[in-house]
PDB file of N, CA and C in Angstrom:
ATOM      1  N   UNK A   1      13.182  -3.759  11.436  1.00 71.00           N
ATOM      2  CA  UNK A   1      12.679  -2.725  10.546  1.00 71.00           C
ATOM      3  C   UNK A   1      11.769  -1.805  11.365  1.00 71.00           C
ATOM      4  N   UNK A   2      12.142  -0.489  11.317  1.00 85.00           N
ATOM      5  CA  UNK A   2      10.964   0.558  11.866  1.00 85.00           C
ATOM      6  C   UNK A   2       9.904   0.000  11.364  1.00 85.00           C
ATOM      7  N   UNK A   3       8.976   0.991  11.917  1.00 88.00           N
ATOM      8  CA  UNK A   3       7.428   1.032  12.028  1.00 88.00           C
ATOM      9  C   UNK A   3       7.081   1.663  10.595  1.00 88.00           C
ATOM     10  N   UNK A   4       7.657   2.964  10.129  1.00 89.00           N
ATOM     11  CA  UNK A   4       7.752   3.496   8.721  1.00 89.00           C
ATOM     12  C   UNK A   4       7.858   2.846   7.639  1.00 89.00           C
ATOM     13  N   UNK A   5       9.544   1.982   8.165  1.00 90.00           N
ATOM     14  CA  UNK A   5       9.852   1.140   6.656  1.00 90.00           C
ATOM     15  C   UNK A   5       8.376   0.225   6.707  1.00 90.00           C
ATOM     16  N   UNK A   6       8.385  -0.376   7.324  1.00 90.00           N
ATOM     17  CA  UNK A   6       7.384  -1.625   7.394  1.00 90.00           C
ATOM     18  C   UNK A   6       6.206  -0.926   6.481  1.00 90.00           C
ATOM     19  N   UNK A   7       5.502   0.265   7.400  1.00 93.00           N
ATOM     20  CA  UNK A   7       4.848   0.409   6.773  1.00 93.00           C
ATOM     21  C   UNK A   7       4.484   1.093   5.089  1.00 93.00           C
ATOM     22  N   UNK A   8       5.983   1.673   5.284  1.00 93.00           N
ATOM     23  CA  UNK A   8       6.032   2.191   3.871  1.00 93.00           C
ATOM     24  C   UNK A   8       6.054   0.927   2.240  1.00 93.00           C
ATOM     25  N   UNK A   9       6.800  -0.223   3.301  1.00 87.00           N
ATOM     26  CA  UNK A   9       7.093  -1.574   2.218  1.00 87.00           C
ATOM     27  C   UNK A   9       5.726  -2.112   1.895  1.00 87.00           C
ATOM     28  N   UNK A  10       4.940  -2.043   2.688  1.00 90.00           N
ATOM     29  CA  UNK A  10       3.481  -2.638   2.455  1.00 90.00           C
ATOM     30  C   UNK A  10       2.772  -1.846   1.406  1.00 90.00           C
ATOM     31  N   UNK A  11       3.175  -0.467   1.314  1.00 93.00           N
ATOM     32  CA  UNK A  11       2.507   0.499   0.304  1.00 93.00           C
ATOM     33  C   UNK A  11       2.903   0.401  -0.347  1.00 93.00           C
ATOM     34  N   UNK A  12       4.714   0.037  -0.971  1.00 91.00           N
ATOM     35  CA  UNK A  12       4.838  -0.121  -2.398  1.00 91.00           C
ATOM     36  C   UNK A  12       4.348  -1.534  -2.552  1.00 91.00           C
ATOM     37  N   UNK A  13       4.229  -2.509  -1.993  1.00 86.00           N
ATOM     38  CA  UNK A  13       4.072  -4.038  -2.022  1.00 86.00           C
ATOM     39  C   UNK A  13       2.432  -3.918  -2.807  1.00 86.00           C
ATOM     40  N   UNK A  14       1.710  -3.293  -2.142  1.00 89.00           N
ATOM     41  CA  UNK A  14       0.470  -2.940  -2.420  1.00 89.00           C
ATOM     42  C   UNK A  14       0.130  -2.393  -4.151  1.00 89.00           C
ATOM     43  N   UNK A  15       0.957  -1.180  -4.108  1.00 90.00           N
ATOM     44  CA  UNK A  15       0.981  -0.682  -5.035  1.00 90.00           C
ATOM     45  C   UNK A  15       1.514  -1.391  -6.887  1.00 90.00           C
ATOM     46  N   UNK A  16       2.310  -2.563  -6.256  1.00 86.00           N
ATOM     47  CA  UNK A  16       2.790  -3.180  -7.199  1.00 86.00           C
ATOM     48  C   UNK A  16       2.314  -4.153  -7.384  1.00 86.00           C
ATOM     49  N   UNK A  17       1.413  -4.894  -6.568  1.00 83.00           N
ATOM     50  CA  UNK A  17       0.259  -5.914  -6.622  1.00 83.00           C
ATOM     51  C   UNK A  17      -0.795  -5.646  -7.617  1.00 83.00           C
ATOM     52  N   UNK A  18      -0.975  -4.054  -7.168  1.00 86.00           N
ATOM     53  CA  UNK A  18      -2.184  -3.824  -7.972  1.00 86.00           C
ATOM     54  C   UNK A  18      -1.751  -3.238  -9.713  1.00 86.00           C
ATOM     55  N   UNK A  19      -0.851  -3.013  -9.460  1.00 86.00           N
ATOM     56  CA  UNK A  19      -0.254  -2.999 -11.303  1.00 86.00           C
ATOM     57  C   UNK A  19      -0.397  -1.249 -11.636  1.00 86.00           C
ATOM     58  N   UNK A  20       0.634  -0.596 -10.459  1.00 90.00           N
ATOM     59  CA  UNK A  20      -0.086   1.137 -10.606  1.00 90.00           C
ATOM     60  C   UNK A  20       1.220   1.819 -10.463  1.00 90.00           C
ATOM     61  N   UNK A  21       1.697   2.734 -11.307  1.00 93.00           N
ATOM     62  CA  UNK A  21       2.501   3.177 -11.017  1.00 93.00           C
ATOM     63  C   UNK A  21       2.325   4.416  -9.784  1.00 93.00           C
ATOM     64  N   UNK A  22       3.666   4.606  -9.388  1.00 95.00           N
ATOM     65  CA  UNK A  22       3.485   5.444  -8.647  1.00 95.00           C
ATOM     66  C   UNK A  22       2.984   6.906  -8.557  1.00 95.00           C
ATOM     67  N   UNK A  23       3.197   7.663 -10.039  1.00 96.00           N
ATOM     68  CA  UNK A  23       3.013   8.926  -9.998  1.00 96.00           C
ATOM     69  C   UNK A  23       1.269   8.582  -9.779  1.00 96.00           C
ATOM     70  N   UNK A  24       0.587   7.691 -10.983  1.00 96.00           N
ATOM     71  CA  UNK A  24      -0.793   7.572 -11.099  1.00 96.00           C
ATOM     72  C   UNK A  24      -1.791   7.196  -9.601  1.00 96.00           C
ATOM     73  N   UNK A  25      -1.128   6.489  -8.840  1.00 97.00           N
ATOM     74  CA  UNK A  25      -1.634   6.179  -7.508  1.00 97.00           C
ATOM     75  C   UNK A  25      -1.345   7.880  -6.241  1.00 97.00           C
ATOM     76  N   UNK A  26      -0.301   8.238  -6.703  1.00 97.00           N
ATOM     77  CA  UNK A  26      -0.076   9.566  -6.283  1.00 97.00           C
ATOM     78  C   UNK A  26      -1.687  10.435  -6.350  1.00 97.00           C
ATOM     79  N   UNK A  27      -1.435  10.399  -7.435  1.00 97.00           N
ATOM     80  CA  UNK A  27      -2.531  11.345  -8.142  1.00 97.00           C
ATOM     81  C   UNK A  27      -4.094  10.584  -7.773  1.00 97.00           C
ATOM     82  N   UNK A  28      -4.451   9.844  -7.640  1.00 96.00           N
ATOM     83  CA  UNK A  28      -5.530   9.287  -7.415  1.00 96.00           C
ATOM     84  C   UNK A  28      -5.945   9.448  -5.832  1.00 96.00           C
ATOM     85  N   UNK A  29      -4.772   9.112  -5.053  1.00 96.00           N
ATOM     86  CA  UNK A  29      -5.054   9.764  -3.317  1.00 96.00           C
ATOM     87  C   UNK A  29      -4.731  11.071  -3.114  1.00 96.00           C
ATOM     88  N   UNK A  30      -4.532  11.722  -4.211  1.00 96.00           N
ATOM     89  CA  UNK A  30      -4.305  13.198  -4.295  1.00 96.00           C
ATOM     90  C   UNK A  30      -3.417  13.856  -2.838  1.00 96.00           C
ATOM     91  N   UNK A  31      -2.030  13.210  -3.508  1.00 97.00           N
ATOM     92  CA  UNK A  31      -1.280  13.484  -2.685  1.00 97.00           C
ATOM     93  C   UNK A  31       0.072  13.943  -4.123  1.00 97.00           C
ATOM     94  N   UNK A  32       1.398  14.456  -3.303  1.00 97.00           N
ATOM     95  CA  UNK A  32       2.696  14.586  -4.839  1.00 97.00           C
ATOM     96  C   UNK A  32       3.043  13.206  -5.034  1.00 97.00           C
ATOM     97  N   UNK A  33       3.709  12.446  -5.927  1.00 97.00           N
ATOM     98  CA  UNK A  33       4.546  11.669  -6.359  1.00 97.00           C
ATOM     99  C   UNK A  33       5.659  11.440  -5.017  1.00 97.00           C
ATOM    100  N   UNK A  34       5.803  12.601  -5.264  1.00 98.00           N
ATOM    101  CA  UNK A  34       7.590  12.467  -4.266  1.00 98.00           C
ATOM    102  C   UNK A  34       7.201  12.277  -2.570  1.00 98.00           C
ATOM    103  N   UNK A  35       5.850  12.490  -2.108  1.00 98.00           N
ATOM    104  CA  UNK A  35       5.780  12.211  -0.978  1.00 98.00           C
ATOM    105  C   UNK A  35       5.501  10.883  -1.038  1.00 98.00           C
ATOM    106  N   UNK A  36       4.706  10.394  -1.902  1.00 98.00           N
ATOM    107  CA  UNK A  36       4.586   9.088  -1.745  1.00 98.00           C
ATOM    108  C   UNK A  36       5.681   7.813  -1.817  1.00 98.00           C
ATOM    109  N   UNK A  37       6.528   8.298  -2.614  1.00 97.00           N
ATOM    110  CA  UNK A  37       8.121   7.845  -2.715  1.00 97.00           C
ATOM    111  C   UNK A  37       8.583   8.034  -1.018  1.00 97.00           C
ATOM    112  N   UNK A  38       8.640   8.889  -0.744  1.00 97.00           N
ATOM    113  CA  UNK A  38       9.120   8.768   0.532  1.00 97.00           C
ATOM    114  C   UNK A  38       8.620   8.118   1.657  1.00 97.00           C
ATOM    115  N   UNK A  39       6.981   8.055   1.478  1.00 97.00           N
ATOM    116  CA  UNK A  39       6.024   6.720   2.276  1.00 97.00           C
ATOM    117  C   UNK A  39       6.791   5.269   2.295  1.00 97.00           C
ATOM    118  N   UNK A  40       6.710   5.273   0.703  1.00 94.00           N
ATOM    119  CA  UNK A  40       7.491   3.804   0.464  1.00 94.00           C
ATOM    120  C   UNK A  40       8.864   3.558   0.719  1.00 94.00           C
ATOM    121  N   UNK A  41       9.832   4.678   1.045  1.00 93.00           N
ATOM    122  CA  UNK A  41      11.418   4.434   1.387  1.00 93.00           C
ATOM    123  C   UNK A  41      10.941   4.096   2.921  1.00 93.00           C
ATOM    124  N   UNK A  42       9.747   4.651   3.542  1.00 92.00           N
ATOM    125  CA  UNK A  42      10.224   4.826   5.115  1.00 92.00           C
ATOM    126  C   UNK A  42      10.629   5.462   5.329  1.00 92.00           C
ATOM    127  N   UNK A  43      10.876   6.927   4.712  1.00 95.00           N
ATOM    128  CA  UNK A  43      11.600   8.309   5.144  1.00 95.00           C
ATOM    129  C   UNK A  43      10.619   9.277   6.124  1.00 95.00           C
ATOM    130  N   UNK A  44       9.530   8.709   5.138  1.00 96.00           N
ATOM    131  CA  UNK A  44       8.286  10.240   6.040  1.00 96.00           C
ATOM    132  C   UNK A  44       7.627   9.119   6.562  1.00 96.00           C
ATOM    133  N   UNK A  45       6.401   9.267   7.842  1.00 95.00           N
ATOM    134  CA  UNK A  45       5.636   8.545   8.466  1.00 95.00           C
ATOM    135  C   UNK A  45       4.293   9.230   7.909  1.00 95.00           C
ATOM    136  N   UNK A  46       3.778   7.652   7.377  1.00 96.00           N
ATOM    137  CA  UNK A  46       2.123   8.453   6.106  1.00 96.00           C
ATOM    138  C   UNK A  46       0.993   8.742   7.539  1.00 96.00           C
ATOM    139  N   UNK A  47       0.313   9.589   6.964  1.00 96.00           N
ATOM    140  CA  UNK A  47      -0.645  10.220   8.060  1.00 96.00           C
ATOM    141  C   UNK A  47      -1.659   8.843   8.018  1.00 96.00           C
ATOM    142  N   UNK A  48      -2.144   9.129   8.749  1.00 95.00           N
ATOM    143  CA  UNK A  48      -3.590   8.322   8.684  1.00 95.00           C
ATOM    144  C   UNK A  48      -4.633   8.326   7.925  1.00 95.00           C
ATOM    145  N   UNK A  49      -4.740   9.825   7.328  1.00 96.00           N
ATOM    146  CA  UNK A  49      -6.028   9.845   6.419  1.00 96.00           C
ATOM    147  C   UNK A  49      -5.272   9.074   5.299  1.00 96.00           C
ATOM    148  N   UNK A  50      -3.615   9.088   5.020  1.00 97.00           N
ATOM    149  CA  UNK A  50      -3.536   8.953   3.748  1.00 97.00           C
ATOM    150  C   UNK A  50      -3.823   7.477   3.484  1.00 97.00           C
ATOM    151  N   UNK A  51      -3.395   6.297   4.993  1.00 97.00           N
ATOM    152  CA  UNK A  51      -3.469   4.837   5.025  1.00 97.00           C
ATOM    153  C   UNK A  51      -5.095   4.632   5.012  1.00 97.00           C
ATOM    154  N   UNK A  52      -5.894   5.376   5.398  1.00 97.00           N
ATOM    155  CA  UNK A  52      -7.442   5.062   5.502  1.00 97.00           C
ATOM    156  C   UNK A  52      -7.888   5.290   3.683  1.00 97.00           C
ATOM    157  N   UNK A  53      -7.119   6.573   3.208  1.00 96.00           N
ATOM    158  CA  UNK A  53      -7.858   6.648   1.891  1.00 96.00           C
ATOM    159  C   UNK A  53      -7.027   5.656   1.230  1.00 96.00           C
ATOM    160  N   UNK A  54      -5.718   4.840   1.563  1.00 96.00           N
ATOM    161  CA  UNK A  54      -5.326   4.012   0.469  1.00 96.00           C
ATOM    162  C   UNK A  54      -6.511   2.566   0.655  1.00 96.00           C
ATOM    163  N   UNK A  55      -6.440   2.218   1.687  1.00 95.00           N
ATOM    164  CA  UNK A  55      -7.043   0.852   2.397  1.00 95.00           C
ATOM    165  C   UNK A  55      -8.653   1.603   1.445  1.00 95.00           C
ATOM    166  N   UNK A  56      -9.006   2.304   1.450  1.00 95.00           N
ATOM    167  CA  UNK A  56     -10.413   2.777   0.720  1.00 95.00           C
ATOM    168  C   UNK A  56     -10.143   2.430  -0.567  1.00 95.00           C
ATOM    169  N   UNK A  57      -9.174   2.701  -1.239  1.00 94.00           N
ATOM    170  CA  UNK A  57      -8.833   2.514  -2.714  1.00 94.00           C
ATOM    171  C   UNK A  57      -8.967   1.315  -3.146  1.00 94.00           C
ATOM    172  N   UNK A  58      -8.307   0.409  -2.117  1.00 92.00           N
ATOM    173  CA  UNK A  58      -7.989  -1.109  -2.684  1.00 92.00           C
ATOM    174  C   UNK A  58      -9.281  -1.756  -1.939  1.00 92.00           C
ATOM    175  N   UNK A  59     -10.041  -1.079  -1.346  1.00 91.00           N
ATOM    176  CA  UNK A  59     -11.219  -1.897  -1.037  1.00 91.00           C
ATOM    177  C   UNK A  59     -11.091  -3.015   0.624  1.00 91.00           C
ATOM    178  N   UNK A  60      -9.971  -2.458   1.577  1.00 91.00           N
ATOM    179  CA  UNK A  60     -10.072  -3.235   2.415  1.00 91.00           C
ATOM    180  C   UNK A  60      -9.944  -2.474   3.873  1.00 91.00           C
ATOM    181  N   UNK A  61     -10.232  -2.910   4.868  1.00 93.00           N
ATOM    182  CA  UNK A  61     -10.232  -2.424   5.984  1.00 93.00           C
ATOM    183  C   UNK A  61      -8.689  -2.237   7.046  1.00 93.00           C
ATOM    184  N   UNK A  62      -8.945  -1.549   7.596  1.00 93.00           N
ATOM    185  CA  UNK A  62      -7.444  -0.550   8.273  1.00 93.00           C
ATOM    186  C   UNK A  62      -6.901  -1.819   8.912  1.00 93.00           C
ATOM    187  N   UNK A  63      -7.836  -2.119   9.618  1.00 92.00           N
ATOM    188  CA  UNK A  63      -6.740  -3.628  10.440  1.00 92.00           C
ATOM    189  C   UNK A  63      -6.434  -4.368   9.761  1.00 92.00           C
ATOM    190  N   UNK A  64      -7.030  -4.726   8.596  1.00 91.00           N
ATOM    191  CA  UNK A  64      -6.233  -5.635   7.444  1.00 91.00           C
ATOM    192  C   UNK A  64      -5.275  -5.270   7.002  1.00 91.00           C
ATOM    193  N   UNK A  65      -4.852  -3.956   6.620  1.00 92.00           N
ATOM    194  CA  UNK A  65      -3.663  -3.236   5.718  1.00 92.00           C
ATOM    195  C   UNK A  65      -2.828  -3.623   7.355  1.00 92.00           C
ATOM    196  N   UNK A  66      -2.866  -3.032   8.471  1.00 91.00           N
ATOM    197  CA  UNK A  66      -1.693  -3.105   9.723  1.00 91.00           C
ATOM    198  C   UNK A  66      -1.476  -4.920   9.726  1.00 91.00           C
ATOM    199  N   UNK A  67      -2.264  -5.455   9.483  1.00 89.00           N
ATOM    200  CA  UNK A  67      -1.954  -7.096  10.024  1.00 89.00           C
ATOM    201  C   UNK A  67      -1.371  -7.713   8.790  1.00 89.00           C
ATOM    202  N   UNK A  68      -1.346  -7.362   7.670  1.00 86.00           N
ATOM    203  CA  UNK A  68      -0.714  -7.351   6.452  1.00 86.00           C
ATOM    204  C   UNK A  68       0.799  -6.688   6.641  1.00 86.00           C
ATOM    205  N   UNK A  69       1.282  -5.297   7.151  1.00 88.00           N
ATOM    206  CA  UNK A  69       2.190  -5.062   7.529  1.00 88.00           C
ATOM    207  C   UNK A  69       3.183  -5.762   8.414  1.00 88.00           C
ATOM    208  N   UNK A  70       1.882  -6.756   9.522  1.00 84.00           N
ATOM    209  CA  UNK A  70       3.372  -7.317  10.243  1.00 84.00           C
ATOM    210  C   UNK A  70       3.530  -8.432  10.277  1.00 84.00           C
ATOM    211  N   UNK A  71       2.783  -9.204   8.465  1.00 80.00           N
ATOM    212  CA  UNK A  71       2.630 -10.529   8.125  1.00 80.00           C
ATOM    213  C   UNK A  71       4.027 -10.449   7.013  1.00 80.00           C
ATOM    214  N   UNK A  72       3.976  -9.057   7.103  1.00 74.00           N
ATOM    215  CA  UNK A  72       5.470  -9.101   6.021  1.00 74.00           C
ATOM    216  C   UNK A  72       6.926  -8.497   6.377  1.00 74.00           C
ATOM    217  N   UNK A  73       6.678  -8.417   7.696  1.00 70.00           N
ATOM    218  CA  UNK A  73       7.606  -7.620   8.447  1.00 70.00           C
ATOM    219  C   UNK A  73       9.317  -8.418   7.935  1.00 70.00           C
ATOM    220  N   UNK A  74      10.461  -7.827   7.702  1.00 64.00           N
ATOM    221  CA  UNK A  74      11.164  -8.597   7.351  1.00 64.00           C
ATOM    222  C   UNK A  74      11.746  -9.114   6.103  1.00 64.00           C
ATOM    223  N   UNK A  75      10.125  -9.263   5.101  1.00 64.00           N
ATOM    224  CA  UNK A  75      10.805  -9.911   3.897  1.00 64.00           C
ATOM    225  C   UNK A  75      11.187  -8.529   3.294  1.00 64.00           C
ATOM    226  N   UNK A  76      12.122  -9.212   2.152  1.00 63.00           N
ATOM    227  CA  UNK A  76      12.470  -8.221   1.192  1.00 63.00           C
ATOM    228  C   UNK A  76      12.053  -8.150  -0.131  1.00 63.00           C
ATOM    229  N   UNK A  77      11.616  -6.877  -0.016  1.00 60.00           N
ATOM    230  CA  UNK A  77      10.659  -6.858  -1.710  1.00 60.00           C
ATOM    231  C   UNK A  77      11.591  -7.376  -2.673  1.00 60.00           C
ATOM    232  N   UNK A  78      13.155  -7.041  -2.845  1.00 61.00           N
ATOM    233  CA  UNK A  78      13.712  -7.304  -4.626  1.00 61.00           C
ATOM    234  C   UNK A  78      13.766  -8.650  -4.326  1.00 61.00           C
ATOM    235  N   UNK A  79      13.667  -9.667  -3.459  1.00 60.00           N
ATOM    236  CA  UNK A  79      13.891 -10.662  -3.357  1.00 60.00           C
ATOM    237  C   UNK A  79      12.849 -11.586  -3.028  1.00 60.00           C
ATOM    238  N   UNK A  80      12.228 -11.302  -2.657  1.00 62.00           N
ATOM    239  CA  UNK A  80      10.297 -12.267  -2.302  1.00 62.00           C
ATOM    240  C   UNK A  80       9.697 -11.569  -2.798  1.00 62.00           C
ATOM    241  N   UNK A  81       9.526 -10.507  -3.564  1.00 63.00           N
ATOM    242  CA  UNK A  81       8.330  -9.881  -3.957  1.00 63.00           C
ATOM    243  C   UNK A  81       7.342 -10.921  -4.696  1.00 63.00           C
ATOM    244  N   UNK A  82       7.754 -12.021  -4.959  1.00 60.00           N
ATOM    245  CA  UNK A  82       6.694 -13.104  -5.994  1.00 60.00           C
ATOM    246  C   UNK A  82       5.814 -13.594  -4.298  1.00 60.00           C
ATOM    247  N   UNK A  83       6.629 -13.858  -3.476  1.00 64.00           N
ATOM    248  CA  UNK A  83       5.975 -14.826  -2.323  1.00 64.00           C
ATOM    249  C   UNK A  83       5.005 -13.617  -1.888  1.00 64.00           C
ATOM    250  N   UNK A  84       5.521 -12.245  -1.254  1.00 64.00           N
ATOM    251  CA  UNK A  84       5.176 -11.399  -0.494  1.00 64.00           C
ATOM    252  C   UNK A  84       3.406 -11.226  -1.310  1.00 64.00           C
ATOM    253  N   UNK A  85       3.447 -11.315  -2.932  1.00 64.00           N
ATOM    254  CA  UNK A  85       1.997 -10.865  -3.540  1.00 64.00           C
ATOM    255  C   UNK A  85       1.032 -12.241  -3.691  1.00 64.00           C
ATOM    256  N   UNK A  86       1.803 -13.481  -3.334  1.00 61.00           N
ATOM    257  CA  UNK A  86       1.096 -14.409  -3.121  1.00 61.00           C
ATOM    258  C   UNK A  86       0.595 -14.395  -1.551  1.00 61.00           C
ATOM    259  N   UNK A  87       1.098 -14.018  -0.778  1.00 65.00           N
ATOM    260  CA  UNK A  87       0.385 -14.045   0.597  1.00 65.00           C
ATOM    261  C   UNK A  87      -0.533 -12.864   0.213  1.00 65.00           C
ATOM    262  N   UNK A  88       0.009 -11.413  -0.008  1.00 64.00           N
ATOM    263  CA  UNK A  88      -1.235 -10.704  -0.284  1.00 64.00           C
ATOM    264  C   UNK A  88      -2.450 -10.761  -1.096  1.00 64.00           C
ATOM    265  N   UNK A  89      -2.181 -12.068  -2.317  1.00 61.00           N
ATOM    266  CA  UNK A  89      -3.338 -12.500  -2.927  1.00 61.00           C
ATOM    267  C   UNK A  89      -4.214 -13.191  -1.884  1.00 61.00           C
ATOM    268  N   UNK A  90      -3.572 -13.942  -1.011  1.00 61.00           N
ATOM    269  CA  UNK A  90      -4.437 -14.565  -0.051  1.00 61.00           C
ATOM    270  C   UNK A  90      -4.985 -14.158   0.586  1.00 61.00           C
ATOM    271  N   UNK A  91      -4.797 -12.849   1.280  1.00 61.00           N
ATOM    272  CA  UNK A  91      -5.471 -12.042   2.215  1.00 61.00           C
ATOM    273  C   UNK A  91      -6.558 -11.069   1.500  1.00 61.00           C
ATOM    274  N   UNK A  92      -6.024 -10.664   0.128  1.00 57.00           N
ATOM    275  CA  UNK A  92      -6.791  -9.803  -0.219  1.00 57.00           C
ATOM    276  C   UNK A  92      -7.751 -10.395  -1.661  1.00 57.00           C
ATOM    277  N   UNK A  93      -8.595 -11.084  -1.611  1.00 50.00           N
ATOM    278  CA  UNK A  93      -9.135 -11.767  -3.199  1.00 50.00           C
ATOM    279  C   UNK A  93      -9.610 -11.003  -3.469  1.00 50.00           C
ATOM    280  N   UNK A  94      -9.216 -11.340  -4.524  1.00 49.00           N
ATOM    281  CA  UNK A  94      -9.752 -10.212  -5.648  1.00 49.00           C
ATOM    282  C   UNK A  94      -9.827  -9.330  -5.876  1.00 49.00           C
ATOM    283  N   UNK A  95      -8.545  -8.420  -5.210  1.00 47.00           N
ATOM    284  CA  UNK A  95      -7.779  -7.748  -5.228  1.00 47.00           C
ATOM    285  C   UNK A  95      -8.348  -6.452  -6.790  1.00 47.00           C
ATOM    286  N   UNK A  96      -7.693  -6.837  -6.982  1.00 44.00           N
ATOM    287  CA  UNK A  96      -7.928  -6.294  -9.092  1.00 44.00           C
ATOM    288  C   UNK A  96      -9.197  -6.388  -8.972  1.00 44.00           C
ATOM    289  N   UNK A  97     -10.502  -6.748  -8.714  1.00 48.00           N
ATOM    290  CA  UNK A  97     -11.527  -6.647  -9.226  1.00 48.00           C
ATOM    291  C   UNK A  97     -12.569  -5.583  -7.962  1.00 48.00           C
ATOM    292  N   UNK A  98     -11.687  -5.072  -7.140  1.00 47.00           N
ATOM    293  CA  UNK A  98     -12.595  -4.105  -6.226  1.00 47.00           C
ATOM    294  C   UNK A  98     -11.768  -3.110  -6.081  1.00 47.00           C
ATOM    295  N   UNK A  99     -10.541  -2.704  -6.471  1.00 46.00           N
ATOM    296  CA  UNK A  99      -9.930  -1.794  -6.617  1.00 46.00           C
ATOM    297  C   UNK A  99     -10.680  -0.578  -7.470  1.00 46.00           C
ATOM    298  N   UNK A 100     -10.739   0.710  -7.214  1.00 47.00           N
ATOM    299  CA  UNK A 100     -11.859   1.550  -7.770  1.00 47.00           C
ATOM    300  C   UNK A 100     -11.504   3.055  -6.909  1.00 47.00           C
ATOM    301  N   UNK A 101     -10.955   3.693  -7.906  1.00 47.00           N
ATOM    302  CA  UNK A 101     -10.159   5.078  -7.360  1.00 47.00           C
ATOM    303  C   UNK A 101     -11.610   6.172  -6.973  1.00 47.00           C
ATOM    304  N   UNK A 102     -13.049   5.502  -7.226  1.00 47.00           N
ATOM    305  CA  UNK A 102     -14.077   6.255  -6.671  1.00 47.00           C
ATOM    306  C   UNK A 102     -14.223   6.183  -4.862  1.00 47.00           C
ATOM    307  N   UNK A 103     -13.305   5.391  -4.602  1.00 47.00           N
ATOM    308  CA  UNK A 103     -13.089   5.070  -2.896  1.00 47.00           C
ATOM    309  C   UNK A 103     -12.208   6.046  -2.095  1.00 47.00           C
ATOM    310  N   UNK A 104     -12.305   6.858  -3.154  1.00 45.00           N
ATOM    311  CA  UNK A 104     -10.681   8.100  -2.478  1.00 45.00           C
ATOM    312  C   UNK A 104     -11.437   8.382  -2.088  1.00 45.00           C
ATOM    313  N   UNK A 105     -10.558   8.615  -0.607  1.00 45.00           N
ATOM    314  CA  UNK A 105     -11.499   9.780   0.198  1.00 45.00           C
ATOM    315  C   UNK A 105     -11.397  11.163  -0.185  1.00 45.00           C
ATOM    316  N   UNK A 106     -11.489  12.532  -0.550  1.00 41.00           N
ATOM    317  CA  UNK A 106     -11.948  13.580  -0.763  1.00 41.00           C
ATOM    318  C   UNK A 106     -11.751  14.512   0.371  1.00 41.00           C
ATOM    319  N   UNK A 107     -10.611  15.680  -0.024  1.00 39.00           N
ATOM    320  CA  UNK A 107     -10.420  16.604   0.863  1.00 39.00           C
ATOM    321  C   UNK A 107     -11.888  17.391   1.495  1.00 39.00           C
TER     322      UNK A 107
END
């Protein structure tokens, strides 16, 4: 798997952990819908501010979101997505309770 997919799978993996749809998480890193769709296919490569303001959102640090990426390198979301959010429960506790869209970073 590219470097994109990977990292794009970790953003929907993320995103679906935390119980958010996509347009609403769009809108909260104040970015379109449709680019962020394309983060998560692995079509476009996400900038950096956008992985620093997501990792801000969910409350965790940049080397955690990359070492999370290549702890899942491989699996497949329609098919492990139950295992893939149990390892990310592990890495990330409490997840749901520090999540807080006041962490966006701000053009």
């Amino acid at each position: 798997m590219n470097t994109n997919k990977k990292i794009g799978h970790m953003i929907k993996i993320i995103r679906i952990f935390i119980g958010i749809k996509q347009k609403n998480l769009a809108n909260d890193l104040q970015i379109k819908a449709s680019l962020l769709s394309l983060y998560e296919q692995g079509k476009r490569e996400p900038t950096l501010r956008f992985i620093v303001a997501l990792c801000n959102y969910i409350n965790i640090p940049l080397s955690q979101f990359f070492q999370l990426v290549e702890e899942t390198d491989g699996l497949d979301l329609s098919k492990d997505q139950h295992n893939i959010i149990k390892n990310i429960n592990k890495n990330l506790i409490h997840l749901s309770d520090v999540v807080s869209p006041h962490n966006v970073i701000k053009n």
